[in-house]
Tab-separated table of C-alpha atoms in Angstrom:
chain	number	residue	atom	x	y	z
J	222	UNK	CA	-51.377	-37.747	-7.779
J	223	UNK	CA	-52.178	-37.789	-11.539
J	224	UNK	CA	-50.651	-40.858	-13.211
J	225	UNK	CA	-51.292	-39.950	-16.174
J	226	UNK	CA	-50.028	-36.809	-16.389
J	227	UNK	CA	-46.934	-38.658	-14.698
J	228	UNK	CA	-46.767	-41.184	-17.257
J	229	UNK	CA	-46.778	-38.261	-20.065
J	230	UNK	CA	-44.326	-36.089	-18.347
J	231	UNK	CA	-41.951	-39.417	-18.316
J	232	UNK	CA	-42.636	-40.447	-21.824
J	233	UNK	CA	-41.365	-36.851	-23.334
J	234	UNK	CA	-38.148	-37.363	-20.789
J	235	UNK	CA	-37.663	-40.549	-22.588
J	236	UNK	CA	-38.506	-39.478	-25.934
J	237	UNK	CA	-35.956	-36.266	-25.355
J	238	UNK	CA	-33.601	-38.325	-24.047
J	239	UNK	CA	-33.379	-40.662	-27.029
J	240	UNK	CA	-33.552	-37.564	-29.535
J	241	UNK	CA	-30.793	-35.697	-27.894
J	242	UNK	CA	-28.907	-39.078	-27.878
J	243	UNK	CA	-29.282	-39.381	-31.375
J	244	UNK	CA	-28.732	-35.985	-32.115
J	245	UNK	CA	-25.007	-36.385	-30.823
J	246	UNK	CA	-23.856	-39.204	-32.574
J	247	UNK	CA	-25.314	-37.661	-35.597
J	248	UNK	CA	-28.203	-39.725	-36.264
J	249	UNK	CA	-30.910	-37.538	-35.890
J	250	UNK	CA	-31.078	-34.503	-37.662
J	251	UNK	CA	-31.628	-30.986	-35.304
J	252	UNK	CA	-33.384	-27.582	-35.583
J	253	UNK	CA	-30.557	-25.001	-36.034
J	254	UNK	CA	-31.535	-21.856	-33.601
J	255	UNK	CA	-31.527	-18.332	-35.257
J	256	UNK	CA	-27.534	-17.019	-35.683
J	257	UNK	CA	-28.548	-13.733	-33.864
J	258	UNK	CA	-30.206	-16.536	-30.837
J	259	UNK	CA	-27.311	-17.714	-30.655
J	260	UNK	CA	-25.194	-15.182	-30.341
J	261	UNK	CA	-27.274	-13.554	-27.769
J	262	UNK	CA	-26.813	-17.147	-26.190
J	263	UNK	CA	-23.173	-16.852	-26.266
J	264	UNK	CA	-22.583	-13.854	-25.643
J	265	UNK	CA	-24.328	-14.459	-22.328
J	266	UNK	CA	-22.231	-17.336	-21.398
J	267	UNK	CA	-19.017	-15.282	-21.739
J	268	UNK	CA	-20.868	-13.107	-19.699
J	269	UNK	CA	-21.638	-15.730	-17.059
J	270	UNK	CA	-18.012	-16.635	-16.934
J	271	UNK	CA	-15.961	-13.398	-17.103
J	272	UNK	CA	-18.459	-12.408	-14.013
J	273	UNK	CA	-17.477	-15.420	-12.040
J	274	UNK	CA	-13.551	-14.725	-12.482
J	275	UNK	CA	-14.381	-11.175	-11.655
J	276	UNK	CA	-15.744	-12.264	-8.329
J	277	UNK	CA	-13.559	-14.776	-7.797
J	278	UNK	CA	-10.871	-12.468	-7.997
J	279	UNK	CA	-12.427	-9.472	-6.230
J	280	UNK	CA	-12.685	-12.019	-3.055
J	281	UNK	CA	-8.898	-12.695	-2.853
J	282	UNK	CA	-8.379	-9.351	-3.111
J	283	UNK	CA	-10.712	-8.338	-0.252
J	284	UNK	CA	-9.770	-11.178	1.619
J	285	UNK	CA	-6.532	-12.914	0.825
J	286	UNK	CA	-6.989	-16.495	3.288
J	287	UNK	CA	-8.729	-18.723	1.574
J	288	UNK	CA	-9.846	-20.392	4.598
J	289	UNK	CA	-11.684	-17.202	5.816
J	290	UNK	CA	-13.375	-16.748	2.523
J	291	UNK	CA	-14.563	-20.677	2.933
J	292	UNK	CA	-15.916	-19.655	6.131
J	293	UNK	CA	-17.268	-16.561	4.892
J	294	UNK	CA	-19.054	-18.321	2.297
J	295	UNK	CA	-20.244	-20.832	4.876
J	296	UNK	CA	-21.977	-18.368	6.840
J	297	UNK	CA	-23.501	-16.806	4.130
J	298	UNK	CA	-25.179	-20.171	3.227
J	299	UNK	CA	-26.195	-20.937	6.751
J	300	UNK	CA	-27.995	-17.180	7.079
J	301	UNK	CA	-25.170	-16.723	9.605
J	302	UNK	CA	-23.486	-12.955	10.986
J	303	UNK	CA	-19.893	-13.346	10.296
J	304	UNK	CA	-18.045	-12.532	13.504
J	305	UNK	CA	-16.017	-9.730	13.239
J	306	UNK	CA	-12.377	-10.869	11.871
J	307	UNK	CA	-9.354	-8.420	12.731
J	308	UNK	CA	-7.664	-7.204	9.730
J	309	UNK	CA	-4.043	-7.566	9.069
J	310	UNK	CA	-3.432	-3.900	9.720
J	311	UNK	CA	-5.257	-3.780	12.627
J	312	UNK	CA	-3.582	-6.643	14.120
J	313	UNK	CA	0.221	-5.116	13.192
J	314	UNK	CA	-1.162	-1.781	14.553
J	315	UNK	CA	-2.018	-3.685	18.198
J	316	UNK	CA	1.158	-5.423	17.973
J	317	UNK	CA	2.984	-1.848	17.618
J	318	UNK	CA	0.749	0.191	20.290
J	319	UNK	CA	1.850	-3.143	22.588
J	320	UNK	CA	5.324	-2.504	22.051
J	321	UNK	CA	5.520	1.164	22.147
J	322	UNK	CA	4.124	0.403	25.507
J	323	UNK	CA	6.187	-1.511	26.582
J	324	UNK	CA	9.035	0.202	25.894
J	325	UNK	CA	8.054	3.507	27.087
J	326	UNK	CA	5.653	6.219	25.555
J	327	UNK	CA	8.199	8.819	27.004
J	328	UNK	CA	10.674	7.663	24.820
J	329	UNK	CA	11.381	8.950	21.618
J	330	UNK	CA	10.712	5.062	19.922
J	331	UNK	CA	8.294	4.111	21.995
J	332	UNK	CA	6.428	7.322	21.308
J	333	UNK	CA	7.390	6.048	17.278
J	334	UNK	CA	5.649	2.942	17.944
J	335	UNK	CA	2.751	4.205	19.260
J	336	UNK	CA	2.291	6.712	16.792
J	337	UNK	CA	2.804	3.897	14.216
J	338	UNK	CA	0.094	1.444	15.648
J	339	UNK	CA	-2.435	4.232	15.495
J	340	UNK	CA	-2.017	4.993	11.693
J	341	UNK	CA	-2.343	1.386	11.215
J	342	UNK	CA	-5.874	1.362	13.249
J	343	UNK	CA	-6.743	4.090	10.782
J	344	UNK	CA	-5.939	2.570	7.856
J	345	UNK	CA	-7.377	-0.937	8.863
J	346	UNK	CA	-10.778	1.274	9.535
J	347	UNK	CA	-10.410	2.581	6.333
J	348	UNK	CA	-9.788	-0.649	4.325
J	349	UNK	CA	-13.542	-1.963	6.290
J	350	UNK	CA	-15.478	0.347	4.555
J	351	UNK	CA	-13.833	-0.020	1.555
J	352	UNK	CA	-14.603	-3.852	1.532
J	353	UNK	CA	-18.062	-2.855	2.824
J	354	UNK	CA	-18.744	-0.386	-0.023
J	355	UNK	CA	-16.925	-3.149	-2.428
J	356	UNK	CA	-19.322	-5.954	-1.509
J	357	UNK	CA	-22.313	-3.341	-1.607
J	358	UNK	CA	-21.882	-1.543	-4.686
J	359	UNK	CA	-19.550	-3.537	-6.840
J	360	UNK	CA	-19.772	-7.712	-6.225
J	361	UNK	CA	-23.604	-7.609	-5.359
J	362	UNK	CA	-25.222	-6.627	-8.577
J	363	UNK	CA	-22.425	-9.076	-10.112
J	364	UNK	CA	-23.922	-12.110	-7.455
J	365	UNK	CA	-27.177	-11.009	-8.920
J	366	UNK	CA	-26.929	-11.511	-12.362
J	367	UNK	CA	-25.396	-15.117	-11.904
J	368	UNK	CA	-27.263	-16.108	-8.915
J	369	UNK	CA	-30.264	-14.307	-10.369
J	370	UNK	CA	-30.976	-13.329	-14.160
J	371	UNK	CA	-28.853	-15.301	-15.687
J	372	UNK	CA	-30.655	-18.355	-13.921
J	373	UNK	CA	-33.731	-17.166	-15.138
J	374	UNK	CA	-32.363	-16.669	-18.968
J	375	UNK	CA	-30.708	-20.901	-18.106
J	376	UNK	CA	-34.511	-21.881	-17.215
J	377	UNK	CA	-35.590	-20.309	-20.648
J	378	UNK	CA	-32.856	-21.608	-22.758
J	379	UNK	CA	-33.851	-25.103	-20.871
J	380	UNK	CA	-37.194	-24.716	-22.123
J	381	UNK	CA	-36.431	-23.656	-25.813
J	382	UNK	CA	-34.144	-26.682	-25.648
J	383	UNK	CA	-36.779	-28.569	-24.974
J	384	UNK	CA	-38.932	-26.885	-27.277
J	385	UNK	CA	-37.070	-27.438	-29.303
J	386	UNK	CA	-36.474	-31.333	-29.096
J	387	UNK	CA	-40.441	-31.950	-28.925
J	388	UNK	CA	-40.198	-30.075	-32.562
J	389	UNK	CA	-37.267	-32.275	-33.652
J	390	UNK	CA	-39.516	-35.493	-32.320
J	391	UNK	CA	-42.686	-34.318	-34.182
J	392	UNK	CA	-40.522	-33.885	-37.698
J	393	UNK	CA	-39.483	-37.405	-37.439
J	394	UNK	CA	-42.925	-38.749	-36.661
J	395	UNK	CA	-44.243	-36.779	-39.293
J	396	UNK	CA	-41.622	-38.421	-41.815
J	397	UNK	CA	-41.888	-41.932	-41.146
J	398	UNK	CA	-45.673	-41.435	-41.292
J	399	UNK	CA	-45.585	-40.417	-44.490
J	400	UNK	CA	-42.601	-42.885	-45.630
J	401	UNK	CA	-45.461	-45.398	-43.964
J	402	UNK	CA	-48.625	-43.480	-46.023
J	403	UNK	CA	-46.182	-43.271	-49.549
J	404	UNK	CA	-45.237	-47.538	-49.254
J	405	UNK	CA	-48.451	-48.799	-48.370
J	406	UNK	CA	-51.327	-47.177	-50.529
J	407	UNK	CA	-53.482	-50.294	-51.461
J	408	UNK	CA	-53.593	-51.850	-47.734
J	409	UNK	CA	-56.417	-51.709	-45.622
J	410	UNK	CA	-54.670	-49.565	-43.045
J	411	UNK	CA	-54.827	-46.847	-45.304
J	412	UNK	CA	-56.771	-45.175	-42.867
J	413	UNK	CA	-55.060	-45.859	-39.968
J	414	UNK	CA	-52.178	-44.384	-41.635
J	415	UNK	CA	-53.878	-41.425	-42.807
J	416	UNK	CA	-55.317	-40.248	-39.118
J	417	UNK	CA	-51.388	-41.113	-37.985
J	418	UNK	CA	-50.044	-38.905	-40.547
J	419	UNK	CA	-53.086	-35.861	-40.086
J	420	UNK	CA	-51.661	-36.038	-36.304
J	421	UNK	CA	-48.074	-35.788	-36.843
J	422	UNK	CA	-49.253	-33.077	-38.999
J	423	UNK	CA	-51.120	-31.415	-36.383
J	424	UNK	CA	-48.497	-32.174	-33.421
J	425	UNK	CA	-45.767	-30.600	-35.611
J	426	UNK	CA	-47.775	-27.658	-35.905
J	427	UNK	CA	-48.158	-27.377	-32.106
J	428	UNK	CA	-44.103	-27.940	-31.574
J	429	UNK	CA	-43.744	-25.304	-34.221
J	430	UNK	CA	-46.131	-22.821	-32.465
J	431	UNK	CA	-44.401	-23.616	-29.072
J	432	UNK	CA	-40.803	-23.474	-30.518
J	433	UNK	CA	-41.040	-19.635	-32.156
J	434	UNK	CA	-43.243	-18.641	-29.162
J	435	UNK	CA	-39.724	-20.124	-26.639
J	436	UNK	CA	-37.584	-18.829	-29.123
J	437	UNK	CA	-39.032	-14.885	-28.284
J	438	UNK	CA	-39.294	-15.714	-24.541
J	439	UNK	CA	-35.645	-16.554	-24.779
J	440	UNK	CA	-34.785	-13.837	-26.973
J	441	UNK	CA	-36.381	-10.941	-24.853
J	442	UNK	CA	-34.858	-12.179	-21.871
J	443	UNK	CA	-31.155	-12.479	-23.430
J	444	UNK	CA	-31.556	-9.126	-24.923
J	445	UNK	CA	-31.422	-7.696	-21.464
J	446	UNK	CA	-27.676	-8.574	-21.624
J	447	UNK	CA	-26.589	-5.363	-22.758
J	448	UNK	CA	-28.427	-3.180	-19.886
J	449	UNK	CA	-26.944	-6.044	-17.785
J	450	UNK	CA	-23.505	-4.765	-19.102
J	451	UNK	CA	-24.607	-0.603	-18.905
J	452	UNK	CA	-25.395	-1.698	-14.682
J	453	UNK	CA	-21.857	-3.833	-14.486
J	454	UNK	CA	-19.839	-0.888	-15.746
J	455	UNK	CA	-21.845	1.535	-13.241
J	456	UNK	CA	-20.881	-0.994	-10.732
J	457	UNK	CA	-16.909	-0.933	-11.497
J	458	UNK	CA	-17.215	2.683	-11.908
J	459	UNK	CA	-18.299	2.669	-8.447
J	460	UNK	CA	-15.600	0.225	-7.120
J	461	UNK	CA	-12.898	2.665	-8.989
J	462	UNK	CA	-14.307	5.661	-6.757
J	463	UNK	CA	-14.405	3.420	-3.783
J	464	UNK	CA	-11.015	2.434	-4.512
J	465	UNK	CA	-9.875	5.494	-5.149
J	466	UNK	CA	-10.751	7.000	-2.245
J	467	UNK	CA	-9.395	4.480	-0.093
J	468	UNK	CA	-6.017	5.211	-1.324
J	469	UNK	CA	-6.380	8.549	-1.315
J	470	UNK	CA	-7.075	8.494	2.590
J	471	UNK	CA	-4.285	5.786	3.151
J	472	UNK	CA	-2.096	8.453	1.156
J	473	UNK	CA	-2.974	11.175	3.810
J	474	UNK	CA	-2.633	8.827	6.462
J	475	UNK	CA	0.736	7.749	5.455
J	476	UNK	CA	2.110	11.145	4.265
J	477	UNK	CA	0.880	12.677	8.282
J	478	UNK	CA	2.344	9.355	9.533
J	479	UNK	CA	5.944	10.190	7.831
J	480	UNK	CA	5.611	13.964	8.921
J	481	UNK	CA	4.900	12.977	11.983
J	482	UNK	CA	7.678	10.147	12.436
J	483	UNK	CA	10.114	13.021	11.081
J	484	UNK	CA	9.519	15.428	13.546
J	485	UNK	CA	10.238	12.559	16.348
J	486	UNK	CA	13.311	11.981	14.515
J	487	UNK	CA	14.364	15.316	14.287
J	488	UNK	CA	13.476	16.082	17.887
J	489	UNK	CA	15.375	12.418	19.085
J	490	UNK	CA	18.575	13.903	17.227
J	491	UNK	CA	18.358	17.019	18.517
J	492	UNK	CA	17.937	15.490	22.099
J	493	UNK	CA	20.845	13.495	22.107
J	494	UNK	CA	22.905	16.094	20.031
J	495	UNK	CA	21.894	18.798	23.100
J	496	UNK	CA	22.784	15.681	25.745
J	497	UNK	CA	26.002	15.295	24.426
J	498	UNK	CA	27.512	18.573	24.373
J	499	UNK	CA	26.081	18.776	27.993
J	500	UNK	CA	27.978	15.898	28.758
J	501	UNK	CA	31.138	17.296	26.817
J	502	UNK	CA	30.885	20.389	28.950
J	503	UNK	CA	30.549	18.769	31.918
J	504	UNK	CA	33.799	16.766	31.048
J	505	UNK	CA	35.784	20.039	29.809
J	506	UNK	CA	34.707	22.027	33.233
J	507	UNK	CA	35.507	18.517	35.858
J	508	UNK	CA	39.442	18.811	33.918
J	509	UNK	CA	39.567	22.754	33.224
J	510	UNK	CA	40.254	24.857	36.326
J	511	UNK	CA	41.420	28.496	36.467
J	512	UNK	CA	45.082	29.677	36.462
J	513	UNK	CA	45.621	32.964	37.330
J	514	UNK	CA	49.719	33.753	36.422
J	515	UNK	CA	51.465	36.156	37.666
J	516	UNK	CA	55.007	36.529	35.764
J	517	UNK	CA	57.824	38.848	38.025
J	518	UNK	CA	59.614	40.960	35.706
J	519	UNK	CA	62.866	39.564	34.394
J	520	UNK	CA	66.056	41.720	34.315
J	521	UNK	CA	68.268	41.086	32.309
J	522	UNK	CA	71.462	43.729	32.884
J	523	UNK	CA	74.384	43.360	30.493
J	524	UNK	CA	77.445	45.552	30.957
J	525	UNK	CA	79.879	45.747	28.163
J	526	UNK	CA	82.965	47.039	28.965
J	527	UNK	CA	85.554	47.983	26.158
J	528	UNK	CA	88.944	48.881	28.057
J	529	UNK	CA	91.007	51.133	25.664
J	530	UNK	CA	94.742	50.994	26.815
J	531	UNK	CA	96.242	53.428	24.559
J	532	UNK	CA	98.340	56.513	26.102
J	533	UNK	CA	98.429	54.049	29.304
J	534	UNK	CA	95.147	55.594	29.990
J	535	UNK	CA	92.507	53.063	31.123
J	536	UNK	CA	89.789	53.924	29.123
J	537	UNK	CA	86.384	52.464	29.670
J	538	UNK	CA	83.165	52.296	28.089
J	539	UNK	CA	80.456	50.443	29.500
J	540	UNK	CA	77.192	50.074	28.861
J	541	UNK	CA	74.629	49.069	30.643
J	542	UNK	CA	71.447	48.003	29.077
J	543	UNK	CA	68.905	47.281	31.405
J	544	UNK	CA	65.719	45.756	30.275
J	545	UNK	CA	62.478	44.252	32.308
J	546	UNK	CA	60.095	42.489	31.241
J	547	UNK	CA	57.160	41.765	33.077
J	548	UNK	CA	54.515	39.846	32.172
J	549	UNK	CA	51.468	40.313	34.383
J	550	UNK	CA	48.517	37.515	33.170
J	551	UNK	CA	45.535	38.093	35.579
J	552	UNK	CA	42.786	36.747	33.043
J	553	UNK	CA	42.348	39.414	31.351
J	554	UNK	CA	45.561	40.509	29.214
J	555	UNK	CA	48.965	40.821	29.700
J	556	UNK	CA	51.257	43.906	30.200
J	557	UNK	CA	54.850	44.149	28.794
J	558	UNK	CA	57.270	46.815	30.851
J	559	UNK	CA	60.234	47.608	29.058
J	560	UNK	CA	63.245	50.304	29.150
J	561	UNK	CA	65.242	51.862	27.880
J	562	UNK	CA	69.032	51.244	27.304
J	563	UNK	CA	70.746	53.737	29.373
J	564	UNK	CA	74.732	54.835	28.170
J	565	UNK	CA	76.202	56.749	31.543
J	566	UNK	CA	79.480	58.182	30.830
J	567	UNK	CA	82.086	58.363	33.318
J	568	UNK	CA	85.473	59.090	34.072
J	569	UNK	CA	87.543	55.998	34.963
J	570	UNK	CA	90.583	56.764	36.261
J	571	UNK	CA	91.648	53.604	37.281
J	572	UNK	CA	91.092	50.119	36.236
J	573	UNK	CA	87.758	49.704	37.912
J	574	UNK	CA	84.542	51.248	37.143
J	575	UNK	CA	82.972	53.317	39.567
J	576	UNK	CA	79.808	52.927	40.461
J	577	UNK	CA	77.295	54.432	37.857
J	578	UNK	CA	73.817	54.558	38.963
J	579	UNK	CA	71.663	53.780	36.213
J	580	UNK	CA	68.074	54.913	36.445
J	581	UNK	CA	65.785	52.866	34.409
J	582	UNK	CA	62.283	54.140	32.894
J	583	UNK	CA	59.490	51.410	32.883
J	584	UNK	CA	56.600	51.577	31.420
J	585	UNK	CA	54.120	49.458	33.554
J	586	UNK	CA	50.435	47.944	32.879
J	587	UNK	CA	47.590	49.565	34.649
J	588	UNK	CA	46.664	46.397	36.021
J	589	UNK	CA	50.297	45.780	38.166
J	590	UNK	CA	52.579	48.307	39.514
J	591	UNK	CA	56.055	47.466	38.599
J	592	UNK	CA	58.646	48.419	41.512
J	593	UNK	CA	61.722	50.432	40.446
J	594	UNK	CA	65.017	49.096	39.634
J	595	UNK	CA	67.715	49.949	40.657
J	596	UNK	CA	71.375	48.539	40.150
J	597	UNK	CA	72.613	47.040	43.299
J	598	UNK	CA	75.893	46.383	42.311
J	599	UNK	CA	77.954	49.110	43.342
J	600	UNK	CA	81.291	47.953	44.071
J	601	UNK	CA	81.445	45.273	42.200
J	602	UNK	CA	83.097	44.336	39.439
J	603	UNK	CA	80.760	43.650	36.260
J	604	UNK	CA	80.949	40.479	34.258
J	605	UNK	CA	83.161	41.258	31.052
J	606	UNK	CA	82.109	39.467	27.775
């Protein structure tokens, strides 16, 4: 071990440390940077910053529990395989498979439910590979410039700061060496004071030298911010196509899924509509039975008899109307007889009526034979209205 480059290496701590000390309760004056270094410097922090929220907020939306992004995180420090998580579509997609199952895949919902669960497997394969392509394409070049370049552009600015401080140190030596030279002229130090004021002379020029040279180190490597910005927005352009064709397969998915679910539906409805007018019919036919009627022919026979008794005569007018109706119902129609009124004229003698045979004309269906009618009531007397 070299002491005394130890003991050198700790003196310029301590001398840094006292200059930066002084330098923030304004006692020490400092080296102002260039305005266009600095703006390259903070142009990087904003970078540094806006690409840690980005991540940060990519994460949660990859993986909303913040306990399996801790233990993501841990693996990834420990050089560890994450174990394969289930998704939260693939875990509602076993649920519904399990309970389309259960239920029945004959049925019409349990066929539903099935149907269901495997959409969901789909789209929880689909959302993998878009959180593979995410961390590939999108939040890996972002790890890399914070984990990676913009490191190395901290170790440089580290440097110019202390570049930078070791110039700031040199100044001050080199002004109370010649505050020392100017009050003390006619001493015999003189020369002491001389050599101590040639070598703050010659260490300033050294810190000088060293500071510009940092200052371009630093300046090259910050300058790299902009193609550090052309590769970010290649990189969200990326996670837009990724994303966008994630949703465009979940859209397909989801639009077969609702076809699909409305053809079940359609076919369920049409099931039970076709079940219950099978059960209707069943119902109507256990209460209907068939009725075959057969209606005899009504008669009706009126007789009107006018008795005229002028000249003593017995005068009498009767007529018989005669009329059947038969109604014949054998499933397929119905056949109406009727007649015609008949008006027989006779002489009447005496008070009664003789017996007047009145021959009716029916008209009959094809389908029954209506038997003749004759008047049967020959010697009697007929009802007078």
């Amino acid at each position: 071990m070299d002491f005394t480059q130890l003991a050198v290496d700790a003196g310029q701590y301590i001398n840094r440390a006292i200059q930066y000390t002084e330098e923030s309760i304004g006692q020490a004056s400092r080296t102002e940077l260039d305005p266009d270094l600095e703006r390259l410097l903070a142009l990087a922090d904003a970078t540094k910053t806006c690409t840690d929220r980005i991540i940060s907020g990519t994460e949660v939306l990859l993986q909303p529990n913040p306990g399996a992004r801790l233990e993501d995180r841990l693996y990834e420090q420990l050089d560890w395989s994450v174990p394969p998580r289930p998704r939260v579509r693939e875990a509602l997609g076993d649920e519904m498979t399990q309970a389309g199952l259960e239920i029945g895949s004959t049925t019409p919902y349990g066929t539903a439910l099935l149907t269901f669960g495997e959409v969901q497997k789909q789209l929880s394969e689909e959302e993998r590979k878009f959180v593979q392509s995410t961390n590939i394409h999108f939040l890996t070049p972002l790890r890399s410039f914070t984990e990676g370049e913009y490191r190395a552009m901290q170790d440089e600015r580290r440097m110019l700061l202390n570049r930078r401080l070791d110039l700031d140190i040199a100044k001050a030596r080199l002004k109370k060496a010649h505050e020392a030279q100017r009050e003390d002229r006619v001493s015999c130090t003189d020369w002491n004071l001389a050599f101590e004021y040639s070598f703050s002379r010659m260490e300033l020029r050294i810190c000088q030298s060293l500071f510009d040279r940092q200052s371009e180190i630093t300046r090259q490597a910050l300058e790299r911010i902009s193609n550090i910005h052309t590769n970010h927005m290649r990189s969200l352009t990326d996670f837009v196509e990724a994303q966008a064709s994630y949703f465009d397969l979940c859209n397909q998915h989801a639009q077969e899924l609702q076809k699909r679910l409305a053809r079940s539906v359609r076919c369920s409805l049409y099931s039970s509509a076709a079940n219950q007018e099978s059960d209707d019919v069943s119902v109507s036919n256990s209460h209907n039975y068939s009725i075959s009627q057969l209606s005899a022919p009504n008669r009706m026979v009126s007789s009107h008899v006018a008795t005229n008794s002028t000249n003593g005569s017995a005068a009498s007018s009767q007529t018989v109307v005669l009329s059947a109706t038969a109604s014949v119902s054998n499933g397929t129609g119905s056949a109406v007889t009727s007649s015609q009124p008949l008006q027989p004229s006779e002489s009447v003698g005496d008070s009664q009526t003789t017996n007047g045979v009145a021959s009716d004309t029916m008209t009959t269906s094809p389908v029954a034979d209506e038997p003749e009618i004759t008047n049967e009531t020959a010697n009697e007397q007929p009802t007078i209205h």
